[in-house]
Short mmCIF file of C-alpha atoms in Angstrom, two decimals:
data_model
loop_
_atom_site.label_atom_id
_atom_site.label_comp_id
_atom_site.label_asym_id
_atom_site.label_seq_id
_atom_site.Cartn_x
_atom_site.Cartn_y
_atom_site.Cartn_z
CA MET A 209 17.93 7.99 8.12
CA SER A 210 20.31 6.18 10.41
CA GLN A 211 20.96 2.57 9.54
CA GLY A 212 20.80 1.62 13.20
CA PHE A 213 17.26 3.05 13.50
CA GLU A 214 16.16 1.20 10.50
CA ARG A 215 17.54 -2.02 11.82
CA TYR A 216 15.78 -1.56 15.19
CA GLU A 217 12.54 -0.44 13.44
CA ARG A 218 12.34 -3.73 11.38
CA GLN A 219 13.00 -5.82 14.32
CA TYR A 220 10.21 -3.91 16.22
CA CYS A 221 7.68 -4.51 13.41
CA GLU A 222 8.43 -8.15 13.30
CA ILE A 223 8.01 -8.45 17.06
CA SER A 224 4.84 -6.36 17.06
CA ALA A 225 3.21 -8.58 14.39
CA ASN A 226 4.20 -11.80 16.45
CA LEU A 227 2.68 -10.25 19.58
CA SER A 228 -0.67 -9.50 17.87
CA LYS A 229 -0.88 -13.19 16.83
CA LYS A 230 0.17 -14.47 20.28
CA CYS A 231 -2.34 -12.14 22.14
CA THR A 232 -5.08 -13.28 19.91
CA SER A 233 -4.41 -16.98 20.54
CA ALA A 234 -3.78 -16.47 24.30
CA ILE A 235 -7.35 -15.21 24.88
CA ALA A 236 -8.79 -18.58 23.97
CA LEU A 237 -6.26 -20.69 25.98
CA ASP A 238 -6.51 -22.01 29.57
CA GLY A 239 -4.17 -23.38 32.27
CA GLU A 240 -0.70 -23.96 31.51
CA GLN A 241 -0.89 -23.16 27.86
CA LYS A 242 -2.13 -19.80 28.69
CA LYS A 243 0.66 -19.28 31.19
CA GLN A 244 3.32 -20.31 28.55
CA LYS A 245 1.77 -18.01 26.01
CA LEU A 246 1.74 -15.11 28.45
CA SER A 247 5.31 -15.75 29.26
CA GLU A 248 6.16 -15.57 25.58
CA ILE A 249 4.15 -12.29 25.10
CA LYS A 250 5.77 -10.72 28.23
CA SER A 251 9.16 -11.63 26.90
CA GLY A 252 8.27 -10.19 23.38
CA VAL A 253 6.99 -6.93 25.07
CA GLU A 254 10.22 -6.55 27.01
CA GLU A 255 12.20 -7.07 23.77
CA ALA A 256 9.98 -4.61 21.88
CA GLU A 257 10.42 -2.02 24.68
CA ALA A 258 14.23 -2.45 24.56
CA LEU A 259 14.05 -1.81 20.82
CA VAL A 260 11.98 1.30 21.43
CA LYS A 261 14.52 2.55 23.81
CA LYS A 262 17.43 1.91 21.38
CA MET A 263 15.46 3.75 18.52
CA ASP A 264 14.90 6.73 20.92
CA LEU A 265 18.65 6.94 21.69
CA GLU A 266 19.56 6.55 18.02
CA ALA A 267 17.00 9.26 16.93
CA ARG A 268 18.20 11.77 19.49
CA SER A 269 21.86 11.42 18.28
CA LEU A 270 20.69 12.56 14.76
CA PRO A 271 20.58 16.15 13.22
CA PRO A 272 17.45 18.10 14.23
CA ASN A 273 15.86 18.09 10.73
CA VAL A 274 15.90 14.18 10.82
CA LYS A 275 15.39 13.73 14.61
CA SER A 276 12.05 15.38 14.58
CA SER A 277 10.40 13.01 12.18
CA LEU A 278 11.83 9.90 13.84
CA LEU A 279 10.49 11.13 17.19
CA VAL A 280 6.93 11.30 15.63
CA LYS A 281 7.30 7.65 14.62
CA LEU A 282 8.63 6.72 17.99
CA ARG A 283 5.49 8.17 19.68
CA GLU A 284 3.40 5.82 17.38
CA TYR A 285 5.61 2.83 18.42
CA LYS A 286 5.25 3.72 22.12
CA SER A 287 1.60 3.95 21.89
CA ASP A 288 1.58 0.60 20.05
CA LEU A 289 3.57 -1.01 22.83
CA ASN A 290 1.27 0.39 25.52
CA ASN A 291 -1.59 -1.24 23.78
CA PHE A 292 0.17 -4.59 24.01
CA LYS A 293 0.96 -4.06 27.69
CA THR A 294 -2.59 -3.22 28.49
CA GLU A 295 -3.83 -6.34 26.62
CA VAL A 296 -1.25 -8.44 28.61
CA LYS A 297 -2.84 -7.05 31.89
CA ARG A 298 -6.31 -7.91 30.70
CA ILE A 299 -5.25 -11.54 29.71
CA THR A 300 -3.30 -12.04 32.96
CA SER A 301 -6.02 -10.67 35.23
CA GLY A 302 -8.63 -12.73 33.24
CA ASN A 303 -10.20 -15.90 34.79
CA LEU A 304 -12.85 -15.07 32.12
CA ASN A 305 -15.13 -17.66 30.80
CA ALA A 306 -14.93 -18.78 27.16
CA THR A 307 -17.99 -16.42 26.23
CA ALA A 308 -16.28 -13.38 27.81
CA ARG A 309 -12.91 -14.16 26.21
CA TYR A 310 -14.66 -14.42 22.75
CA GLU A 311 -16.37 -11.12 23.37
CA LEU A 312 -13.13 -9.51 24.38
CA LEU A 313 -11.60 -10.95 21.21
CA GLU A 314 -14.31 -9.57 19.14
CA ALA A 315 -14.44 -6.29 20.91
CA GLY A 316 -11.48 -4.91 22.56
CA MET A 317 -8.70 -7.11 20.89
CA ALA A 318 -10.34 -6.32 17.42
CA ASP A 319 -10.15 -2.68 18.06
CA THR A 320 -6.57 -2.94 19.51
CA LEU A 321 -5.41 -4.91 16.51
CA THR A 322 -7.17 -2.71 14.06
CA ALA A 323 -5.63 0.45 15.78
CA SER A 324 -2.16 -1.29 15.75
CA ALA A 325 -2.48 -2.17 12.06
CA ASP A 326 -3.52 1.45 11.35
CA GLN A 327 -0.55 2.70 13.44
CA ARG A 328 1.88 0.52 11.57
CA SER A 329 0.39 1.51 8.31
CA ARG A 330 0.85 5.13 9.16
CA LEU A 331 4.39 4.42 10.44
CA MET A 332 5.23 2.66 7.23
CA MET A 333 3.89 5.53 5.09
CA SER A 334 6.00 7.89 7.33
CA THR A 335 9.00 5.77 6.81
CA ASP A 336 8.60 5.87 2.93
CA HIS A 337 7.96 9.70 3.20
CA LEU A 338 11.16 10.02 5.38
CA GLY A 339 13.07 7.91 2.92
CA ARG A 340 12.10 10.07 -0.01
CA THR A 341 12.95 13.23 1.97
CA THR A 342 16.29 11.70 2.80
CA ASP A 343 16.89 10.97 -0.93
CA ARG A 344 16.02 14.56 -1.66
CA ILE A 345 18.39 15.78 0.93
CA LYS A 346 21.04 13.55 -0.49
CA ASP A 347 20.41 14.97 -3.94
CA SER A 348 20.61 18.53 -2.63
CA ARG A 349 23.90 17.76 -0.86
CA ARG A 350 25.31 16.25 -4.06
CA THR A 351 24.13 19.38 -5.95
CA ILE A 352 25.68 21.57 -3.46
CA LEU A 353 29.04 19.63 -3.58
CA GLU A 354 29.06 19.77 -7.38
CA THR A 355 28.38 23.59 -7.15
CA GLU A 356 31.12 23.81 -4.66
CA GLU A 357 33.68 21.87 -6.79
CA LEU A 358 32.61 24.15 -9.79
CA GLY A 359 33.12 27.37 -7.68
CA VAL A 360 36.58 25.94 -6.55
CA SER A 361 37.44 25.41 -10.16
CA ILE A 362 36.35 28.96 -11.15
CA LEU A 363 38.48 30.47 -8.41
CA GLN A 364 41.44 28.42 -9.40
CA ASP A 365 41.04 29.64 -12.97
CA LEU A 366 40.60 33.27 -11.77
CA HIS A 367 43.72 32.88 -9.70
CA GLY A 368 45.64 31.55 -12.61
CA GLN A 369 44.42 34.53 -14.77
CA ARG A 370 45.38 36.88 -12.06
CA GLN A 371 48.90 35.45 -12.03
CA SER A 372 49.16 35.84 -15.66
CA LEU A 373 48.04 39.40 -15.45
CA LEU A 374 50.53 40.10 -12.84
CA ARG A 375 53.35 38.63 -14.90
CA ALA A 376 52.20 40.69 -17.85
CA HIS A 377 52.18 43.82 -15.81
CA GLU A 378 55.70 42.93 -14.69
CA THR A 379 56.81 42.47 -18.23
CA LEU A 380 55.23 45.77 -19.34
CA HIS A 381 56.86 47.58 -16.31
CA GLY A 382 60.25 46.08 -17.48
CA VAL A 383 59.57 47.19 -21.14
CA ASN A 384 58.78 50.78 -19.77
CA ASP A 385 62.03 50.79 -17.93
CA ASN A 386 63.90 49.71 -20.99
CA VAL A 387 62.14 52.29 -23.10
CA GLY A 388 62.99 54.90 -20.57
CA LYS A 389 66.72 53.99 -20.56
CA SER A 390 66.79 53.80 -24.35
CA LYS A 391 65.16 57.33 -24.48
CA LYS A 392 67.82 58.55 -22.05
CA ILE A 393 70.62 57.02 -24.10
CA LEU A 394 69.16 58.55 -27.38
CA THR A 395 68.78 62.00 -25.78
CA THR A 396 72.52 61.86 -24.58
CA MET A 397 73.61 60.81 -28.12
CA THR A 398 71.65 63.55 -29.75
CA ARG A 399 73.27 66.05 -27.42
CA ARG A 400 76.57 64.84 -28.14
CA MET A 401 75.95 65.00 -31.92
CA ASN A 402 74.79 68.48 -31.63
CA ARG A 403 77.89 69.39 -29.72
CA ASN A 404 80.05 67.62 -32.25
CA LYS A 405 78.18 69.50 -35.21
CA TRP A 406 78.89 72.84 -33.42
CA THR A 407 82.59 71.91 -32.82
CA ILE A 408 82.97 70.78 -36.43
CA GLY A 409 81.34 73.93 -37.78
CA ALA A 410 83.63 76.14 -35.50
CA ILE A 411 86.62 74.31 -36.83
CA ILE A 412 85.51 74.62 -40.39
CA THR A 413 84.92 78.27 -39.91
CA VAL A 414 88.38 78.80 -38.30
CA LEU A 415 89.92 77.00 -41.23
CA VAL A 416 88.21 79.07 -43.89
CA LEU A 417 89.15 82.30 -42.06
CA ALA A 418 92.77 81.14 -41.92
CA ILE A 419 92.66 80.24 -45.71
CA ILE A 420 91.25 83.53 -46.56
CA PHE A 421 93.79 85.43 -44.36
CA ILE A 422 96.62 83.64 -46.02
CA LEU A 423 95.33 84.32 -49.39
CA TYR A 424 94.83 87.93 -48.57
CA PHE A 425 98.57 88.45 -47.46
CA LYS A 426 99.73 86.62 -50.62
CA LEU A 427 97.85 88.74 -52.99
CA THR A 428 98.64 91.97 -51.31
CA ARG A 429 102.50 91.38 -51.77
#
């Protein structure tokens, strides 16, 4: 929940509680005391109405999943504020005698205060529930962030392994090239050795034939 909304909400609840007490006491007053009390009540109602408007603006600026719950609470606060406005009108248009005022206190005001207390109780329960929901959302976001960090770490490890495999592949490719070159060199050397063998063999054969020929001529003389 927005910190601004929570601050306005606390201020509203304090003003609402004070207005309930002032309305109760104003019913039994007369003359200047009653006028002064009504002036205080009207001022409190205006202040409460301003806070409700601020809460409304603050709630509408929040994400939809949070805004919907806060707007439900605002409807309760607006209903509570309308009850105070109605009560101010009754007291202002009053000129009631003491008996009527006490009857109003026991009947209408008692019901109004009970309803307001019930509304505030429900609102506080909603606030607690919303607070717990916010905590769960924060826990979920923290888990998502941790999972994201783990995923990034895994991706980095995989990237490092991929680079290692690429380097190993390049090394193997280099080895294959060297092996190919060595094979060509050995083939060339083998061919040269074979040619040398045939050459030496031919030379030896010629020398043997020459020796035989020379011996033959010597023996025949």
